[in-house]
């Protein structure tokens, strides 16, 4: 019986420390005002996907044909303050393809060359600091007036990192709750006296 618990503890620890690869793919089409996205585990297990659209009041995320989530612009600022990436989340891959017009003009070609050289310089600095990081930048010039961006990225982390981040958030909420209740109790005591 004790062998079962040892094997179970070993497998649990192994799964707890096993790396999870989360793939995030996005395709932005500025002409159609849409951004299609896909979030999955190990590139094959879909977690979340759909498309988003900018409106005058916020962003509409269409998850299915009948279901959409609306995020007002005012709430996005608050969400950004709450969202925090810890050190345990490691970016492993970032590939981008930019498709734009300007193939028939000298200025479009020059602008494309400048943007490619700037991206190449930034990517080479990142590559020397993080040699494991896969970075690619491609630019497609077309004769049509358009701007499309395709992004592929991959982030790796494990169960330990998620647990630490979750415990940190729970402790922050608990400390905030204790402080507010303590202040309310002190305020009520002062009113009674």
PDB file of C-alpha atoms in Angstrom:
ATOM      1  CA  UNK A   1       0.000   0.000   0.000  1.00  0.00           C
ATOM      2  CA  UNK A   2       2.826   2.426   0.788  1.00  0.00           C
ATOM      3  CA  UNK A   3       4.349   1.733  -2.650  1.00  0.00           C
ATOM      4  CA  UNK A   4       1.126   2.973  -4.246  1.00  0.00           C
ATOM      5  CA  UNK A   5       1.367   6.277  -2.363  1.00  0.00           C
ATOM      6  CA  UNK A   6       5.027   6.700  -3.302  1.00  0.00           C
ATOM      7  CA  UNK A   7       4.268   6.094  -6.986  1.00  0.00           C
ATOM      8  CA  UNK A   8       1.209   8.371  -6.793  1.00  0.00           C
ATOM      9  CA  UNK A   9       3.258  11.139  -5.118  1.00  0.00           C
ATOM     10  CA  UNK A  10       6.008  10.766  -7.732  1.00  0.00           C
ATOM     11  CA  UNK A  11       3.576  10.986 -10.652  1.00  0.00           C
ATOM     12  CA  UNK A  12       1.782  13.949  -9.041  1.00  0.00           C
ATOM     13  CA  UNK A  13       5.065  15.795  -8.523  1.00  0.00           C
ATOM     14  CA  UNK A  14       6.133  15.019 -12.076  1.00  0.00           C
ATOM     15  CA  UNK A  15       2.868  16.379 -13.509  1.00  0.00           C
ATOM     16  CA  UNK A  16       3.131  19.405 -11.201  1.00  0.00           C
ATOM     17  CA  UNK A  17       6.575  20.245 -12.597  1.00  0.00           C
ATOM     18  CA  UNK A  18       5.866  19.139 -16.198  1.00  0.00           C
ATOM     19  CA  UNK A  19       6.020  22.097 -18.630  1.00  0.00           C
ATOM     20  CA  UNK A  20       2.791  23.320 -20.231  1.00  0.00           C
ATOM     21  CA  UNK A  21       3.037  24.936 -23.661  1.00  0.00           C
ATOM     22  CA  UNK A  22       0.301  27.453 -24.432  1.00  0.00           C
ATOM     23  CA  UNK A  23       0.029  28.585 -28.053  1.00  0.00           C
ATOM     24  CA  UNK A  24      -1.522  31.926 -28.915  1.00  0.00           C
ATOM     25  CA  UNK A  25      -2.284  32.669 -32.561  1.00  0.00           C
ATOM     26  CA  UNK A  26      -3.893  35.862 -33.847  1.00  0.00           C
ATOM     27  CA  UNK A  27      -4.725  37.325 -37.228  1.00  0.00           C
ATOM     28  CA  UNK A  28      -5.652  41.018 -37.416  1.00  0.00           C
ATOM     29  CA  UNK A  29      -7.353  42.502 -40.464  1.00  0.00           C
ATOM     30  CA  UNK A  30      -7.619  46.266 -40.055  1.00  0.00           C
ATOM     31  CA  UNK A  31      -9.810  46.670 -43.138  1.00  0.00           C
ATOM     32  CA  UNK A  32     -12.481  44.297 -41.748  1.00  0.00           C
ATOM     33  CA  UNK A  33     -11.960  45.519 -38.154  1.00  0.00           C
ATOM     34  CA  UNK A  34     -11.563  41.942 -36.885  1.00  0.00           C
ATOM     35  CA  UNK A  35      -8.991  39.934 -34.961  1.00  0.00           C
ATOM     36  CA  UNK A  36      -9.289  36.136 -35.080  1.00  0.00           C
ATOM     37  CA  UNK A  37      -7.550  34.355 -32.210  1.00  0.00           C
ATOM     38  CA  UNK A  38      -6.814  30.871 -30.946  1.00  0.00           C
ATOM     39  CA  UNK A  39      -5.437  29.794 -27.566  1.00  0.00           C
ATOM     40  CA  UNK A  40      -4.472  26.152 -27.131  1.00  0.00           C
ATOM     41  CA  UNK A  41      -2.314  23.684 -25.249  1.00  0.00           C
ATOM     42  CA  UNK A  42       0.510  22.053 -27.205  1.00  0.00           C
ATOM     43  CA  UNK A  43      -0.880  23.640 -30.427  1.00  0.00           C
ATOM     44  CA  UNK A  44      -3.597  20.942 -30.736  1.00  0.00           C
ATOM     45  CA  UNK A  45      -5.881  21.184 -27.687  1.00  0.00           C
ATOM     46  CA  UNK A  46      -8.157  24.194 -28.083  1.00  0.00           C
ATOM     47  CA  UNK A  47      -8.858  26.194 -24.931  1.00  0.00           C
ATOM     48  CA  UNK A  48     -10.403  29.339 -26.343  1.00  0.00           C
ATOM     49  CA  UNK A  49     -10.943  30.845 -29.784  1.00  0.00           C
ATOM     50  CA  UNK A  50     -13.053  33.153 -31.893  1.00  0.00           C
ATOM     51  CA  UNK A  51     -12.734  36.712 -33.106  1.00  0.00           C
ATOM     52  CA  UNK A  52     -12.855  40.184 -31.661  1.00  0.00           C
ATOM     53  CA  UNK A  53     -14.204  43.427 -33.061  1.00  0.00           C
ATOM     54  CA  UNK A  54     -13.726  47.035 -32.012  1.00  0.00           C
ATOM     55  CA  UNK A  55     -16.899  49.031 -31.421  1.00  0.00           C
ATOM     56  CA  UNK A  56     -17.354  52.624 -30.307  1.00  0.00           C
ATOM     57  CA  UNK A  57     -17.967  51.555 -26.663  1.00  0.00           C
ATOM     58  CA  UNK A  58     -15.568  48.616 -26.292  1.00  0.00           C
ATOM     59  CA  UNK A  59     -14.426  45.287 -27.665  1.00  0.00           C
ATOM     60  CA  UNK A  60     -16.824  42.484 -28.609  1.00  0.00           C
ATOM     61  CA  UNK A  61     -15.308  38.988 -28.373  1.00  0.00           C
ATOM     62  CA  UNK A  62     -17.303  36.462 -30.403  1.00  0.00           C
ATOM     63  CA  UNK A  63     -16.615  33.025 -28.914  1.00  0.00           C
ATOM     64  CA  UNK A  64     -19.312  31.093 -30.814  1.00  0.00           C
ATOM     65  CA  UNK A  65     -21.917  32.043 -33.419  1.00  0.00           C
ATOM     66  CA  UNK A  66     -24.458  32.798 -30.676  1.00  0.00           C
ATOM     67  CA  UNK A  67     -22.249  33.867 -27.764  1.00  0.00           C
ATOM     68  CA  UNK A  68     -20.221  37.072 -27.411  1.00  0.00           C
ATOM     69  CA  UNK A  69     -18.527  38.877 -24.538  1.00  0.00           C
ATOM     70  CA  UNK A  70     -18.503  42.671 -24.461  1.00  0.00           C
ATOM     71  CA  UNK A  71     -15.634  44.459 -22.671  1.00  0.00           C
ATOM     72  CA  UNK A  72     -16.090  48.233 -22.239  1.00  0.00           C
ATOM     73  CA  UNK A  73     -13.002  50.406 -22.674  1.00  0.00           C
ATOM     74  CA  UNK A  74     -13.325  51.682 -19.082  1.00  0.00           C
ATOM     75  CA  UNK A  75     -13.003  48.167 -17.625  1.00  0.00           C
ATOM     76  CA  UNK A  76      -9.951  47.404 -19.753  1.00  0.00           C
ATOM     77  CA  UNK A  77      -7.819  49.921 -17.825  1.00  0.00           C
ATOM     78  CA  UNK A  78      -8.778  48.269 -14.512  1.00  0.00           C
ATOM     79  CA  UNK A  79      -8.079  44.798 -15.920  1.00  0.00           C
ATOM     80  CA  UNK A  80      -4.648  45.875 -17.110  1.00  0.00           C
ATOM     81  CA  UNK A  81      -3.741  47.039 -13.596  1.00  0.00           C
ATOM     82  CA  UNK A  82      -4.825  43.693 -12.097  1.00  0.00           C
ATOM     83  CA  UNK A  83      -3.078  41.545 -14.734  1.00  0.00           C
ATOM     84  CA  UNK A  84       0.490  40.682 -13.822  1.00  0.00           C
ATOM     85  CA  UNK A  85       2.844  38.188 -15.431  1.00  0.00           C
ATOM     86  CA  UNK A  86       5.224  36.531 -13.008  1.00  0.00           C
ATOM     87  CA  UNK A  87       8.773  35.405 -13.749  1.00  0.00           C
ATOM     88  CA  UNK A  88       7.682  31.790 -14.291  1.00  0.00           C
ATOM     89  CA  UNK A  89       5.956  32.417 -17.619  1.00  0.00           C
ATOM     90  CA  UNK A  90       8.593  32.163 -20.363  1.00  0.00           C
ATOM     91  CA  UNK A  91       8.043  33.274 -23.967  1.00  0.00           C
ATOM     92  CA  UNK A  92       9.468  30.587 -26.274  1.00  0.00           C
ATOM     93  CA  UNK A  93       8.247  31.679 -29.710  1.00  0.00           C
ATOM     94  CA  UNK A  94       7.168  34.907 -31.394  1.00  0.00           C
ATOM     95  CA  UNK A  95       6.572  34.922 -35.156  1.00  0.00           C
ATOM     96  CA  UNK A  96       4.908  37.733 -37.057  1.00  0.00           C
ATOM     97  CA  UNK A  97       3.885  38.339 -40.650  1.00  0.00           C
ATOM     98  CA  UNK A  98       2.843  41.819 -41.738  1.00  0.00           C
ATOM     99  CA  UNK A  99       0.949  42.104 -45.020  1.00  0.00           C
ATOM    100  CA  UNK A 100       0.536  45.619 -46.353  1.00  0.00           C
ATOM    101  CA  UNK A 101       0.066  47.556 -49.564  1.00  0.00           C
ATOM    102  CA  UNK A 102       2.790  49.560 -51.234  1.00  0.00           C
ATOM    103  CA  UNK A 103       4.409  47.056 -53.590  1.00  0.00           C
ATOM    104  CA  UNK A 104       3.818  49.406 -56.517  1.00  0.00           C
ATOM    105  CA  UNK A 105       5.376  52.532 -54.944  1.00  0.00           C
ATOM    106  CA  UNK A 106       8.928  53.402 -54.008  1.00  0.00           C
ATOM    107  CA  UNK A 107       7.824  54.749 -50.600  1.00  0.00           C
ATOM    108  CA  UNK A 108       6.024  51.546 -49.705  1.00  0.00           C
ATOM    109  CA  UNK A 109       9.086  49.470 -50.536  1.00  0.00           C
ATOM    110  CA  UNK A 110      11.368  51.811 -48.545  1.00  0.00           C
ATOM    111  CA  UNK A 111       9.004  51.750 -45.565  1.00  0.00           C
ATOM    112  CA  UNK A 112       8.909  47.948 -45.735  1.00  0.00           C
ATOM    113  CA  UNK A 113      12.712  47.748 -45.806  1.00  0.00           C
ATOM    114  CA  UNK A 114      13.034  50.116 -42.833  1.00  0.00           C
ATOM    115  CA  UNK A 115      10.469  48.227 -40.760  1.00  0.00           C
ATOM    116  CA  UNK A 116      12.155  44.893 -41.576  1.00  0.00           C
ATOM    117  CA  UNK A 117      15.577  46.195 -40.573  1.00  0.00           C
ATOM    118  CA  UNK A 118      14.255  47.667 -37.295  1.00  0.00           C
ATOM    119  CA  UNK A 119      12.487  44.395 -36.437  1.00  0.00           C
ATOM    120  CA  UNK A 120      15.628  42.442 -37.370  1.00  0.00           C
ATOM    121  CA  UNK A 121      17.757  44.614 -35.082  1.00  0.00           C
ATOM    122  CA  UNK A 122      15.360  44.262 -32.138  1.00  0.00           C
ATOM    123  CA  UNK A 123      15.032  40.522 -32.692  1.00  0.00           C
ATOM    124  CA  UNK A 124      18.831  40.036 -32.864  1.00  0.00           C
ATOM    125  CA  UNK A 125      19.266  41.799 -29.496  1.00  0.00           C
ATOM    126  CA  UNK A 126      16.526  39.620 -27.977  1.00  0.00           C
ATOM    127  CA  UNK A 127      18.099  36.522 -29.539  1.00  0.00           C
ATOM    128  CA  UNK A 128      21.473  37.216 -27.895  1.00  0.00           C
ATOM    129  CA  UNK A 129      19.833  37.689 -24.472  1.00  0.00           C
ATOM    130  CA  UNK A 130      17.479  34.709 -24.852  1.00  0.00           C
ATOM    131  CA  UNK A 131      19.042  32.160 -27.242  1.00  0.00           C
ATOM    132  CA  UNK A 132      16.160  29.677 -26.787  1.00  0.00           C
ATOM    133  CA  UNK A 133      13.614  32.212 -28.092  1.00  0.00           C
ATOM    134  CA  UNK A 134      12.378  31.582 -31.645  1.00  0.00           C
ATOM    135  CA  UNK A 135      11.823  34.929 -33.389  1.00  0.00           C
ATOM    136  CA  UNK A 136      10.729  35.501 -36.979  1.00  0.00           C
ATOM    137  CA  UNK A 137       9.589  38.595 -38.832  1.00  0.00           C
ATOM    138  CA  UNK A 138       8.225  38.592 -42.385  1.00  0.00           C
ATOM    139  CA  UNK A 139       6.824  41.409 -44.490  1.00  0.00           C
ATOM    140  CA  UNK A 140       4.591  40.919 -47.537  1.00  0.00           C
ATOM    141  CA  UNK A 141       4.006  43.866 -49.874  1.00  0.00           C
ATOM    142  CA  UNK A 142       0.908  43.693 -52.080  1.00  0.00           C
ATOM    143  CA  UNK A 143      -0.709  45.940 -54.684  1.00  0.00           C
ATOM    144  CA  UNK A 144      -3.935  46.221 -52.658  1.00  0.00           C
ATOM    145  CA  UNK A 145      -4.551  48.756 -49.898  1.00  0.00           C
ATOM    146  CA  UNK A 146      -4.596  46.620 -46.759  1.00  0.00           C
ATOM    147  CA  UNK A 147      -2.947  45.964 -43.440  1.00  0.00           C
ATOM    148  CA  UNK A 148      -2.985  42.456 -42.005  1.00  0.00           C
ATOM    149  CA  UNK A 149      -0.887  41.103 -39.138  1.00  0.00           C
ATOM    150  CA  UNK A 150      -0.485  37.432 -38.257  1.00  0.00           C
ATOM    151  CA  UNK A 151       1.090  36.537 -34.909  1.00  0.00           C
ATOM    152  CA  UNK A 152       2.132  33.170 -33.496  1.00  0.00           C
ATOM    153  CA  UNK A 153       3.516  32.869 -29.988  1.00  0.00           C
ATOM    154  CA  UNK A 154       4.160  30.166 -27.460  1.00  0.00           C
ATOM    155  CA  UNK A 155       4.509  30.502 -23.682  1.00  0.00           C
ATOM    156  CA  UNK A 156       5.759  27.774 -21.351  1.00  0.00           C
ATOM    157  CA  UNK A 157       5.107  27.373 -17.620  1.00  0.00           C
ATOM    158  CA  UNK A 158       4.227  24.601 -15.159  1.00  0.00           C
ATOM    159  CA  UNK A 159       1.764  23.800 -12.384  1.00  0.00           C
ATOM    160  CA  UNK A 160       4.100  25.169  -9.736  1.00  0.00           C
ATOM    161  CA  UNK A 161       4.086  28.623 -11.342  1.00  0.00           C
ATOM    162  CA  UNK A 162       0.292  28.633 -11.611  1.00  0.00           C
ATOM    163  CA  UNK A 163      -0.017  27.554  -7.975  1.00  0.00           C
ATOM    164  CA  UNK A 164       2.365  30.270  -6.763  1.00  0.00           C
ATOM    165  CA  UNK A 165       0.520  32.940  -8.787  1.00  0.00           C
ATOM    166  CA  UNK A 166      -2.842  31.690  -7.497  1.00  0.00           C
ATOM    167  CA  UNK A 167      -1.658  31.625  -3.872  1.00  0.00           C
ATOM    168  CA  UNK A 168      -0.259  35.139  -4.291  1.00  0.00           C
ATOM    169  CA  UNK A 169      -3.603  36.439  -5.587  1.00  0.00           C
ATOM    170  CA  UNK A 170      -5.523  34.687  -2.785  1.00  0.00           C
ATOM    171  CA  UNK A 171      -3.206  36.159  -0.136  1.00  0.00           C
ATOM    172  CA  UNK A 172      -3.520  39.649  -1.653  1.00  0.00           C
ATOM    173  CA  UNK A 173      -7.324  39.354  -1.578  1.00  0.00           C
ATOM    174  CA  UNK A 174      -7.227  38.072   2.019  1.00  0.00           C
ATOM    175  CA  UNK A 175      -4.987  40.945   3.161  1.00  0.00           C
ATOM    176  CA  UNK A 176      -7.270  43.450   1.425  1.00  0.00           C
ATOM    177  CA  UNK A 177     -10.339  41.882   3.074  1.00  0.00           C
ATOM    178  CA  UNK A 178      -8.695  41.955   6.530  1.00  0.00           C
ATOM    179  CA  UNK A 179      -7.706  45.602   6.105  1.00  0.00           C
ATOM    180  CA  UNK A 180     -11.169  46.713   4.989  1.00  0.00           C
ATOM    181  CA  UNK A 181     -12.908  44.784   7.782  1.00  0.00           C
ATOM    182  CA  UNK A 182     -10.464  46.172  10.324  1.00  0.00           C
ATOM    183  CA  UNK A 183     -11.119  49.725   9.126  1.00  0.00           C
ATOM    184  CA  UNK A 184     -14.894  49.153   9.204  1.00  0.00           C
ATOM    185  CA  UNK A 185     -14.664  47.789  12.763  1.00  0.00           C
ATOM    186  CA  UNK A 186     -12.570  50.768  13.915  1.00  0.00           C
ATOM    187  CA  UNK A 187     -14.960  53.201  12.229  1.00  0.00           C
ATOM    188  CA  UNK A 188     -17.990  51.587  13.937  1.00  0.00           C
ATOM    189  CA  UNK A 189     -16.236  51.744  17.338  1.00  0.00           C
ATOM    190  CA  UNK A 190     -15.579  55.472  16.882  1.00  0.00           C
ATOM    191  CA  UNK A 191     -19.209  56.108  15.951  1.00  0.00           C
ATOM    192  CA  UNK A 192     -20.444  54.272  19.060  1.00  0.00           C
ATOM    193  CA  UNK A 193     -18.243  56.288  21.431  1.00  0.00           C
TER     194      UNK A 193
END
